[in-house]
C-alpha atoms as a printed R data frame, in Angstrom:
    type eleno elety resid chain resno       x        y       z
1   ATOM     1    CA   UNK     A     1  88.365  -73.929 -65.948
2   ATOM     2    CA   UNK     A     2  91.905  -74.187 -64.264
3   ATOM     3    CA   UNK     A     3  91.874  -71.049 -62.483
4   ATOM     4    CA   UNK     A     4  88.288  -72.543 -61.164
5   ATOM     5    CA   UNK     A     5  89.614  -75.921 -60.182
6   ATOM     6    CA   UNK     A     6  93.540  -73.764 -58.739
7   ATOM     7    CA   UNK     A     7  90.817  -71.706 -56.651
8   ATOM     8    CA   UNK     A     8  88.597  -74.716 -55.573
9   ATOM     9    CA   UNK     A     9  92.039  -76.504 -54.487
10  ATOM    10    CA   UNK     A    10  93.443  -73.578 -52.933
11  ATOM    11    CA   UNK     A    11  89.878  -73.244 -50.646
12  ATOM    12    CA   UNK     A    12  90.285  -76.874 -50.233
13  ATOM    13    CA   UNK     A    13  93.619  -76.503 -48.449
14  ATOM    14    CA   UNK     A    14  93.169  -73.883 -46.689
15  ATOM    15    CA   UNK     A    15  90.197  -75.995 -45.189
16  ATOM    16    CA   UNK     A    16  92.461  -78.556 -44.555
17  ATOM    17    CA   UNK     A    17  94.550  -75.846 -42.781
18  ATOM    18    CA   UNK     A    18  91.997  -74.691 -40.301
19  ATOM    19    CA   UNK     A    19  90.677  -78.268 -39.480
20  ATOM    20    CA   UNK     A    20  94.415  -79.077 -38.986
21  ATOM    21    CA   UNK     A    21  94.791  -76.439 -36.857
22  ATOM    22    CA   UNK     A    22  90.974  -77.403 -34.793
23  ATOM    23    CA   UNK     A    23  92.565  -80.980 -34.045
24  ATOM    24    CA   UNK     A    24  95.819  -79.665 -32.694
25  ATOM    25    CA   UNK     A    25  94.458  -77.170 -30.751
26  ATOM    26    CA   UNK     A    26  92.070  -80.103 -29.255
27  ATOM    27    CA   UNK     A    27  94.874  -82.352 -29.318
28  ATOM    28    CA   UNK     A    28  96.636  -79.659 -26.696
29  ATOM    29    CA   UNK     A    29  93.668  -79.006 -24.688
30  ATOM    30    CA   UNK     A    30  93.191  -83.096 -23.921
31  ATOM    31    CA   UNK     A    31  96.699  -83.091 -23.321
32  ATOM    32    CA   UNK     A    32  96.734  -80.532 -20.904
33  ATOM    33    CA   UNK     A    33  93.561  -81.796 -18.997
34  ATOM    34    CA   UNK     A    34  95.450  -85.093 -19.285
35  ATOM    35    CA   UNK     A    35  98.231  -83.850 -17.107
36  ATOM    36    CA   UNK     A    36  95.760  -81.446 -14.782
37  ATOM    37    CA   UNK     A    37  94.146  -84.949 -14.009
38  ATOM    38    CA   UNK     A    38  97.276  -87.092 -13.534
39  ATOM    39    CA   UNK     A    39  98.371  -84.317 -10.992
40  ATOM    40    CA   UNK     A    40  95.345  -84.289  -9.323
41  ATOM    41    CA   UNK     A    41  95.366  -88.382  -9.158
42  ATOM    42    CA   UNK     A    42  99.318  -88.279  -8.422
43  ATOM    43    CA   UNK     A    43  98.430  -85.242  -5.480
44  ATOM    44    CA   UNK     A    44  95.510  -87.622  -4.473
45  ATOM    45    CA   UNK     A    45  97.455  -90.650  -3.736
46  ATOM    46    CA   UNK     A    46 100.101  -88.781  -2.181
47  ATOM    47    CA   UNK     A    47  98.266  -87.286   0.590
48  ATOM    48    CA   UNK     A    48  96.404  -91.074   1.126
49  ATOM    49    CA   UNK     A    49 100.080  -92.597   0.982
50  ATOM    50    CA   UNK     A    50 101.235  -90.092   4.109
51  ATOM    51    CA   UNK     A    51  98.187  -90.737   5.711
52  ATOM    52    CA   UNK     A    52  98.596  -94.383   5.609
53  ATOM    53    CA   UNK     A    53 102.080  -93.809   6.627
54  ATOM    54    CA   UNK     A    54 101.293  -90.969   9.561
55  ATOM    55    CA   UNK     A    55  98.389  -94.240  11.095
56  ATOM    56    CA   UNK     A    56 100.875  -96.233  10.951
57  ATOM    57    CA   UNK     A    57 103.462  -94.802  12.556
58  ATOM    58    CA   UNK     A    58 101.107  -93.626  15.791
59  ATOM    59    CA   UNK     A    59  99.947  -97.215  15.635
60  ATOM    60    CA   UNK     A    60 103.464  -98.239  15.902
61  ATOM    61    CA   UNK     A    61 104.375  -95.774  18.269
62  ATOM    62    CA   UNK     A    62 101.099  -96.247  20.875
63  ATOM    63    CA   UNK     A    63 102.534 -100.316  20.498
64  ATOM    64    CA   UNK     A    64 106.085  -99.429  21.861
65  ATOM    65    CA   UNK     A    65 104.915  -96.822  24.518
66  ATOM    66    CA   UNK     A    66 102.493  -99.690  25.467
67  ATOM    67    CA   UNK     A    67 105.298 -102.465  25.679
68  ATOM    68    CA   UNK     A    68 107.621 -100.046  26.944
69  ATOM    69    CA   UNK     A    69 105.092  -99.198  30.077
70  ATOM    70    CA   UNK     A    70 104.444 -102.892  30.283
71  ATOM    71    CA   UNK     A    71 108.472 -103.815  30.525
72  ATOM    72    CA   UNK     A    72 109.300 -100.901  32.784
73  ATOM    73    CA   UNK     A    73 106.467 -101.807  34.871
74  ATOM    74    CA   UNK     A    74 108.138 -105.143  35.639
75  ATOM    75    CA   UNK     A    75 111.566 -103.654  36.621
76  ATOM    76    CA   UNK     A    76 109.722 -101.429  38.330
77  ATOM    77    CA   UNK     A    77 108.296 -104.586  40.391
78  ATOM    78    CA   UNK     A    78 111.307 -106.845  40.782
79  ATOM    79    CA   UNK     A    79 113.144 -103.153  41.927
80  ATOM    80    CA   UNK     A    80 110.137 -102.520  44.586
81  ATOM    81    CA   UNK     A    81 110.196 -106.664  45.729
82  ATOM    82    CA   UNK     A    82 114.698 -106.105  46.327
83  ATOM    83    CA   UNK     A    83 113.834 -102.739  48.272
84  ATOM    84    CA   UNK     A    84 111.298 -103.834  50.404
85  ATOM    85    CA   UNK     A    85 111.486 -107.478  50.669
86  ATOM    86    CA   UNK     A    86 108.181 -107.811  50.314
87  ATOM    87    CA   UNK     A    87 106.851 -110.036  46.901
88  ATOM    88    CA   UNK     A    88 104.135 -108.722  45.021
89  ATOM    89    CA   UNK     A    89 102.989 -111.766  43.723
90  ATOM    90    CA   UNK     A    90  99.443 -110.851  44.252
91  ATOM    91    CA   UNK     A    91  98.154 -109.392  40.545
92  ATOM    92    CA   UNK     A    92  96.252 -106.736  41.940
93  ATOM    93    CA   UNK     A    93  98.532 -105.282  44.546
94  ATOM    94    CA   UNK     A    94 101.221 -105.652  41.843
95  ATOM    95    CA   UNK     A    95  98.639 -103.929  38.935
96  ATOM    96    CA   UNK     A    96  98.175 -100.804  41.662
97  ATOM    97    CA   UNK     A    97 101.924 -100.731  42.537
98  ATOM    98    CA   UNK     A    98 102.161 -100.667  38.900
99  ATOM    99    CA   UNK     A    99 100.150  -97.531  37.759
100 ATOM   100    CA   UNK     A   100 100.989  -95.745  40.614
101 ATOM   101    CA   UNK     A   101 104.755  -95.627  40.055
102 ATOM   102    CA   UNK     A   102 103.682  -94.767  36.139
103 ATOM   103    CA   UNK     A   103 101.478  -92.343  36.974
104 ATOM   104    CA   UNK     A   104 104.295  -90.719  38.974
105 ATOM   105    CA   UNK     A   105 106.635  -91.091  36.323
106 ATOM   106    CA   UNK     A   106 104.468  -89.322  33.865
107 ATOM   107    CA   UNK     A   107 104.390  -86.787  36.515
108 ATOM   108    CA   UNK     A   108 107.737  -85.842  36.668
109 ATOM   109    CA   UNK     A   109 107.944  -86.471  32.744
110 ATOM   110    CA   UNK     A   110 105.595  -83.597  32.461
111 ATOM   111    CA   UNK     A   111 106.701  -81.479  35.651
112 ATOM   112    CA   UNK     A   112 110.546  -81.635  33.541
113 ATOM   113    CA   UNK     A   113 108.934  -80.873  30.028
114 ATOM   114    CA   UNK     A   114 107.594  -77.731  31.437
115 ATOM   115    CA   UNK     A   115 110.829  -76.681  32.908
């Protein structure tokens, strides 16, 4: 009767054993999924963060390039008005004096970035 109840114990425990040894292996596989998915998420909101960042900085840059036009268009009028002595007070002969001398500017700009 003890060697019957030693052998049922010893089954017992070795029971015990494997399922131990089920729920760690589990345990490892969640864990590693865990991490696969947190990568994944981490990866995900990386590449939305540098996205967000990239729009904003063309947004940014189109605003300058736009102001920048806009202020060098006025030099370029008071500068025209002191050479010719003529005033360009009229909006649309200014607006065409304007985007004319920017349209030559970005001419040369790109004749020079070929050079």
């Amino acid at each position: 009767e003890a060697a019957a109840a030693l052998e049922q114990y010893r089954a017992q425990l070795a029971e015990a054993r494997t399922e131990a040894a089920q729920i760690r292996e589990e345990a490892r596989t969640q864990g590693q999924q865990i991490i696969a998915d947190m990568k994944v998420q981490a990866q995900d909101e990386s590449d939305r963060i540098v996205a967000a960042g990239h729009s904003q900085l063309v947004a940014q840059r189109q605003q300058i390039v736009a102001e920048l036009r806009s202020d060098l268009g006025k030099t370029a009028v008071d500068l025209a008005e002191k050479v010719i002595g003529e005033s360009l007070a009229d909006d649309v002969k200014r607006a065409g004096t304007v985007d004319r001398f920017l349209n030559e500017l970005d001419t040369v700009s790109a004749d020079s970035a070929r050079k």
